[in-house]
XYZ file of C-alpha atoms in Angstrom:
112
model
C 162.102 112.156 137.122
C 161.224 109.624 134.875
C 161.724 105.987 136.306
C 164.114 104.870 133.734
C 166.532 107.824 133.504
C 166.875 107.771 136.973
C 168.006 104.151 136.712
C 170.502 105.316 133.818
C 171.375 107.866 135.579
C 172.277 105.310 138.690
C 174.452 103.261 136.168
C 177.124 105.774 135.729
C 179.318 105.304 138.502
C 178.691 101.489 138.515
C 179.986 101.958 134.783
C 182.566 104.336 135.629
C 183.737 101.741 138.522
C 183.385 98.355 135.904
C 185.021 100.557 133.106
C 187.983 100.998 135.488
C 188.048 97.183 136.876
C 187.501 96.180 133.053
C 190.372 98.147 131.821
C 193.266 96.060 134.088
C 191.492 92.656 133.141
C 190.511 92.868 129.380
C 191.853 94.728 126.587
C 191.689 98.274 126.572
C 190.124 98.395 122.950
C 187.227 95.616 124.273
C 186.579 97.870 127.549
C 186.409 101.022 125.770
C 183.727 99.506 122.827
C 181.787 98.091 125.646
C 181.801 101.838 127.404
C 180.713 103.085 124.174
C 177.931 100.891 124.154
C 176.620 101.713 126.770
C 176.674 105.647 127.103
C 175.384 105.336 123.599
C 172.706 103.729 125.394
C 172.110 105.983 128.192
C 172.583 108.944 125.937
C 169.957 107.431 123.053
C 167.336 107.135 126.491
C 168.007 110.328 127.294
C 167.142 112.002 124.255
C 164.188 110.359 123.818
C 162.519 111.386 126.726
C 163.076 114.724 126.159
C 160.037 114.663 124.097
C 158.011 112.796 126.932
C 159.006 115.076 129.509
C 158.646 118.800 127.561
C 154.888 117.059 126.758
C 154.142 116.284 129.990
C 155.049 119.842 131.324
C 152.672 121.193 128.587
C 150.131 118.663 129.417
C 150.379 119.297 133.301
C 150.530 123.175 132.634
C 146.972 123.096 130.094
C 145.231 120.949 133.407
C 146.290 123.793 135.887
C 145.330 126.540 133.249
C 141.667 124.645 132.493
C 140.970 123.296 135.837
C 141.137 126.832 137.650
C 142.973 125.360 140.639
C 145.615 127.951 140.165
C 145.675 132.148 140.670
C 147.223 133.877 137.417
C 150.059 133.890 139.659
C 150.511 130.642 140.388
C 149.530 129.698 137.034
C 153.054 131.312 136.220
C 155.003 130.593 138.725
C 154.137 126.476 137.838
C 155.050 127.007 134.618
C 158.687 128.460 135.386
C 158.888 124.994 137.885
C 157.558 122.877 134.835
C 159.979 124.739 132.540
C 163.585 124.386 134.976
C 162.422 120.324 135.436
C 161.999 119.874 132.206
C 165.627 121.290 131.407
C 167.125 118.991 133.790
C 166.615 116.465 131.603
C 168.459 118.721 128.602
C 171.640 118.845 131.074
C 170.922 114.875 131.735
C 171.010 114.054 128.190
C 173.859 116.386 127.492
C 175.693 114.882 130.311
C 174.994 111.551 128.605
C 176.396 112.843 125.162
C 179.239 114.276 126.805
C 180.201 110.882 128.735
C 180.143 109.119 125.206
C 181.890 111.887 123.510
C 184.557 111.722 126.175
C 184.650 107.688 125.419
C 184.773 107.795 122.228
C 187.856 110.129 122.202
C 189.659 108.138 124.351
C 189.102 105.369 122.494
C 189.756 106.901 118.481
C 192.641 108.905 119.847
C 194.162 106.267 121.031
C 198.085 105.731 119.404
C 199.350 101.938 120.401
């Protein structure tokens, strides 16, 4: 996993936990927009790297294919590994929009 989602990735209890210490000692509106900042930023991260990562699979998958370190077989069974990895970091980035999503409802729907 890439180096900086997994450090995103290790914010979001730490947020979850300041988010919830935040919320007695600030106002809610403040704690909220400062959520919203940043799961906007974790989620922005992790839809850029989706790129990175689906181009590294295809990258790592063309070495096995040219360098002939691989049967036919295992030539295909890498590339259903390479394929499932590389979708971990759809349901990361998901998980990211969903967080901010969740946030942002909280925070519009709100009726003081």
């Amino acid at each position: 996993m890439h180096e900086g989602m997994s450090v995103g990735i290790g914010l979001y209890w730490p947020l979850m936990i300041g988010g919830a210490t935040l919320y007695s000692s600030f106002p809610v509106d403040l704690v909220l927009w400062i959520m919203v900042g940043a799961y906007g930023a974790m989620a922005l991260f992790a839809v850029v790297t989706l790129p990175v990562e689906f181009d590294a699979s295809r990258r790592a998958l063309a070495w096995i294919k040219d360098s002939g370190t691989a049967t036919v077989q295992e030539y295909e069974m890498s590339k259903d590994a390479l394929k499932w990895a590389a979708m971990t970091y759809v349901v990361a980035a998901l998980a990211a929009i969903t967080s901010l999503v969740i946030v942002l409802v909280q925070l519009l729907g709100r009726r003081d």
